[in-house]
Amino acid sequence: MLTYIVLLGPPGAGKGTQSKVMANELNLPHISTGDIFRENIKNGTPLGRLADTFISKGQLVPDDVTIAMLRERFTQSDCKNGTILDGFPRTPTQADELEILLNSLGGRVNLVLFITAPVESLIERLAGRWTCKAGGHIFHESFNPPKKKGVCDIDGSELFQRDDDKAETVLNRIEIYKKQTSPLIQYYTERGLLVEINGFESIEKVSAQVMAAVQEAKNSQP
Ligand SMILES: [Zn+2]
């Protein structure tokens, strides 16, 4: 049976970690559109060259190009039992397009996992990183603080905060994600496919929730 699982989740919720666990447990390839773009561009495929004309201008790759790459990827032998899909769809329109693609391959989206956590804990995980000017050594205010504030333990040089690691930047990324994704969350909720996973727990506990949801979805297959 084909199993297509879509992963959703804001930055910092642990989506990357869980996708690796799932890929192992379920023996399904983890497919991210970012990876597919890079792969096609690196290999100079016609679709890759086309995608690159948009990416190099800072534009979004049109859906029909992304869908064509996904179609090509989904028909490779490692996808014969399905895939775990990450980074696509992002909108209800793309979700419709994905459904058409999967139907043509004899499948459909079986489960959508929305891994999330309270905004404060996402910020705590993502923000608060401090980087050493001299050696690039990385510390974290909460999880790996330097012995002396603002000073690298290893070489004694000054620590600074990258823009990406500042709380306000992180909050902004989370807000954008929530705003962009809410129509898609609604789309899959209405179709009875969405399962919300509490990502604010240990990796093992989150994995247990994920695997229970997968099992439940398999049991409810006709
Ligand atoms: Zn250092």
Short mmCIF file of C-alpha atoms and ligand atoms in Angstrom, two decimals:
data_model
loop_
_atom_site.label_atom_id
_atom_site.label_comp_id
_atom_site.label_asym_id
_atom_site.label_seq_id
_atom_site.Cartn_x
_atom_site.Cartn_y
_atom_site.Cartn_z
CA MET A 1 0.00 0.00 0.00
CA LEU A 2 1.18 3.50 -0.83
CA THR A 3 1.67 5.82 2.12
CA TYR A 4 2.01 9.53 1.59
CA ILE A 5 2.55 11.60 4.70
CA VAL A 6 2.75 15.39 4.69
CA LEU A 7 4.73 17.08 7.46
CA LEU A 8 3.90 20.57 8.68
CA GLY A 9 5.32 22.56 11.54
CA PRO A 10 6.82 25.91 12.44
CA PRO A 11 10.59 26.39 12.70
CA GLY A 12 11.89 24.95 15.96
CA ALA A 13 9.10 22.39 16.49
CA GLY A 14 11.38 19.46 15.65
CA LYS A 15 10.01 18.59 12.23
CA GLY A 16 13.46 17.78 10.85
CA THR A 17 14.30 15.41 13.69
CA GLN A 18 10.96 13.63 13.48
CA SER A 19 11.12 13.25 9.72
CA LYS A 20 14.40 11.34 10.14
CA VAL A 21 12.89 9.07 12.81
CA MET A 22 9.86 8.38 10.63
CA ALA A 23 11.89 7.76 7.49
CA ASN A 24 13.81 5.09 9.44
CA GLU A 25 10.85 3.49 11.17
CA LEU A 26 8.60 3.44 8.11
CA ASN A 27 11.32 2.87 5.53
CA LEU A 28 9.99 5.72 3.41
CA PRO A 29 12.21 8.38 1.82
CA HIS A 30 12.02 11.89 3.27
CA ILE A 31 11.46 14.27 0.38
CA SER A 32 11.88 17.99 0.86
CA THR A 33 11.25 20.35 -2.00
CA GLY A 34 14.39 22.27 -1.04
CA ASP A 35 16.48 19.11 -1.56
CA ILE A 36 14.74 18.36 -4.85
CA PHE A 37 15.44 21.85 -6.16
CA ARG A 38 19.11 21.62 -5.16
CA GLU A 39 19.47 18.14 -6.66
CA ASN A 40 17.91 19.11 -9.99
CA ILE A 41 19.94 22.30 -10.21
CA LYS A 42 23.16 20.49 -9.32
CA ASN A 43 22.52 17.84 -11.96
CA GLY A 44 21.56 20.45 -14.54
CA THR A 45 18.27 18.77 -15.44
CA PRO A 46 15.88 20.76 -17.67
CA LEU A 47 13.55 21.25 -14.69
CA GLY A 48 16.49 22.27 -12.51
CA ARG A 49 17.64 24.87 -15.02
CA LEU A 50 14.09 26.19 -15.25
CA ALA A 51 13.73 26.35 -11.44
CA ASP A 52 17.08 28.10 -11.17
CA THR A 53 15.91 30.98 -13.37
CA PHE A 54 13.35 31.78 -10.64
CA ILE A 55 15.45 30.96 -7.57
CA SER A 56 18.40 33.03 -8.78
CA LYS A 57 16.07 36.05 -9.04
CA GLY A 58 14.73 35.42 -5.56
CA GLN A 59 11.36 34.35 -6.94
CA LEU A 60 9.21 31.39 -5.99
CA VAL A 61 9.43 28.36 -8.26
CA PRO A 62 6.06 28.05 -10.06
CA ASP A 63 3.86 25.18 -8.89
CA ASP A 64 3.85 23.36 -12.22
CA VAL A 65 7.66 23.15 -12.12
CA THR A 66 7.64 21.86 -8.53
CA ILE A 67 4.91 19.34 -9.34
CA ALA A 68 6.86 18.09 -12.36
CA MET A 69 9.94 17.56 -10.15
CA LEU A 70 7.86 15.78 -7.53
CA ARG A 71 6.28 13.54 -10.16
CA GLU A 72 9.73 12.60 -11.40
CA ARG A 73 10.96 11.97 -7.85
CA PHE A 74 7.89 9.97 -6.76
CA THR A 75 8.34 7.53 -9.63
CA GLN A 76 11.88 6.58 -8.55
CA SER A 77 12.23 3.10 -7.08
CA ASP A 78 12.82 4.13 -3.46
CA CYS A 79 9.36 5.77 -3.45
CA LYS A 80 7.52 2.58 -4.40
CA ASN A 81 5.80 2.43 -0.99
CA GLY A 82 5.24 6.17 -0.67
CA THR A 83 7.08 9.12 0.83
CA ILE A 84 7.28 11.59 3.67
CA LEU A 85 6.79 15.02 2.16
CA ASP A 86 8.27 18.14 3.69
CA GLY A 87 8.00 21.73 2.41
CA PHE A 88 5.14 21.05 0.00
CA PRO A 89 2.28 21.83 -0.14
CA ARG A 90 2.24 25.30 1.41
CA THR A 91 -1.15 26.45 0.14
CA PRO A 92 -4.57 24.84 -0.46
CA THR A 93 -4.04 25.26 -4.23
CA GLN A 94 -0.80 23.29 -4.00
CA ALA A 95 -2.59 20.69 -1.86
CA ASP A 96 -5.13 20.24 -4.69
CA GLU A 97 -2.31 19.90 -7.20
CA LEU A 98 -0.54 17.36 -5.00
CA GLU A 99 -3.73 15.32 -4.69
CA ILE A 100 -4.10 15.21 -8.48
CA LEU A 101 -0.48 14.08 -8.81
CA LEU A 102 -0.83 11.36 -6.16
CA ASN A 103 -4.13 10.14 -7.61
CA SER A 104 -2.41 9.71 -10.96
CA LEU A 105 0.15 7.50 -9.20
CA GLY A 106 -2.57 5.47 -7.49
CA GLY A 107 -2.28 7.09 -4.07
CA ARG A 108 -3.41 10.02 -1.99
CA VAL A 109 -2.33 11.95 1.07
CA ASN A 110 -3.00 9.53 3.92
CA LEU A 111 -1.93 11.63 6.86
CA VAL A 112 -0.85 15.18 7.65
CA LEU A 113 1.24 15.61 10.78
CA PHE A 114 1.31 19.10 12.22
CA ILE A 115 4.17 19.20 14.70
CA THR A 116 3.89 22.29 16.81
CA ALA A 117 4.76 23.84 20.16
CA PRO A 118 3.91 27.00 22.10
CA VAL A 119 5.50 30.12 20.60
CA GLU A 120 7.56 30.77 23.75
CA SER A 121 9.21 27.36 23.57
CA LEU A 122 9.89 27.73 19.84
CA ILE A 123 11.60 31.03 20.55
CA GLU A 124 13.56 29.50 23.40
CA ARG A 125 14.80 26.71 21.13
CA LEU A 126 15.62 28.89 18.15
CA ALA A 127 16.76 32.14 19.68
CA GLY A 128 19.47 32.76 22.21
CA ARG A 129 22.36 31.34 20.22
CA TRP A 130 25.64 33.20 20.62
CA THR A 131 28.53 32.75 18.22
CA CYS A 132 32.23 33.29 18.85
CA LYS A 133 33.84 35.90 16.61
CA ALA A 134 37.18 34.19 16.36
CA GLY A 135 36.37 30.49 15.98
CA GLY A 136 32.63 30.30 15.26
CA HIS A 137 32.04 28.31 18.48
CA ILE A 138 28.35 28.27 19.34
CA PHE A 139 26.70 28.65 22.74
CA HIS A 140 23.08 28.88 23.81
CA GLU A 141 21.69 30.98 26.65
CA SER A 142 19.49 28.17 27.96
CA PHE A 143 20.92 24.91 26.70
CA ASN A 144 24.67 25.50 26.54
CA PRO A 145 25.58 28.79 28.23
CA PRO A 146 29.22 29.97 28.25
CA LYS A 147 30.87 30.02 31.69
CA LYS A 148 31.20 33.78 31.45
CA LYS A 149 28.49 35.77 29.68
CA GLY A 150 29.59 37.10 26.28
CA VAL A 151 32.93 35.25 26.28
CA CYS A 152 33.89 32.07 24.42
CA ASP A 153 34.89 29.22 26.78
CA ILE A 154 37.31 27.83 24.23
CA ASP A 155 39.36 30.82 23.08
CA GLY A 156 38.16 33.71 25.26
CA SER A 157 37.02 35.83 22.32
CA GLU A 158 33.86 37.87 22.18
CA LEU A 159 30.45 36.29 21.49
CA PHE A 160 27.87 37.97 19.27
CA GLN A 161 24.33 37.21 18.20
CA ARG A 162 23.57 36.60 14.53
CA ASP A 163 20.45 38.35 13.22
CA ASP A 164 18.82 34.94 12.61
CA ASP A 165 19.27 34.04 16.27
CA LYS A 166 17.67 37.14 17.75
CA ALA A 167 14.32 36.66 19.47
CA GLU A 168 12.51 39.26 17.36
CA THR A 169 13.72 37.69 14.09
CA VAL A 170 12.70 34.26 15.30
CA LEU A 171 9.27 35.52 16.39
CA ASN A 172 8.83 37.11 12.99
CA ARG A 173 9.65 33.83 11.22
CA ILE A 174 7.14 31.97 13.39
CA GLU A 175 4.40 34.56 12.77
CA ILE A 176 4.97 34.42 9.01
CA TYR A 177 4.83 30.63 9.12
CA LYS A 178 1.56 30.65 11.08
CA LYS A 179 -0.04 33.17 8.77
CA GLN A 180 1.02 31.34 5.60
CA THR A 181 0.06 27.89 6.85
CA SER A 182 -3.28 28.47 8.54
CA PRO A 183 -5.36 28.00 5.32
CA LEU A 184 -3.56 24.70 4.71
CA ILE A 185 -4.14 23.57 8.30
CA GLN A 186 -7.83 24.30 7.77
CA TYR A 187 -7.82 22.49 4.40
CA TYR A 188 -6.47 19.26 5.87
CA THR A 189 -8.51 19.54 9.07
CA GLU A 190 -11.71 19.71 6.99
CA ARG A 191 -10.64 16.56 5.17
CA GLY A 192 -10.03 14.72 8.43
CA LEU A 193 -6.35 14.16 7.61
CA LEU A 194 -4.63 16.44 10.10
CA VAL A 195 -3.19 15.20 13.37
CA GLU A 196 -1.62 17.75 15.67
CA ILE A 197 1.51 16.57 17.45
CA ASN A 198 2.79 18.25 20.57
CA GLY A 199 6.44 18.91 19.75
CA PHE A 200 7.16 20.40 23.17
CA GLU A 201 8.42 17.14 24.65
CA SER A 202 11.44 14.87 24.44
CA ILE A 203 12.34 13.51 21.00
CA GLU A 204 11.26 10.02 22.13
CA LYS A 205 7.84 11.17 23.36
CA VAL A 206 7.21 13.16 20.19
CA SER A 207 8.23 10.14 18.08
CA ALA A 208 5.81 7.95 20.04
CA GLN A 209 2.96 10.36 19.22
CA VAL A 210 4.00 10.44 15.58
CA MET A 211 4.16 6.66 15.24
CA ALA A 212 0.80 6.25 17.01
CA ALA A 213 -0.77 8.66 14.51
CA VAL A 214 0.75 6.74 11.59
CA GLN A 215 -0.55 3.43 12.97
CA GLU A 216 -4.01 4.93 13.49
CA ALA A 217 -4.04 6.22 9.90
CA LYS A 218 -3.01 2.79 8.60
CA ASN A 219 -5.73 1.06 10.62
CA SER A 220 -8.39 3.35 9.23
CA GLN A 221 -7.44 2.63 5.59
CA PRO A 222 -10.25 0.94 3.66
ZN ZN B 1 35.54 30.59 20.30
#
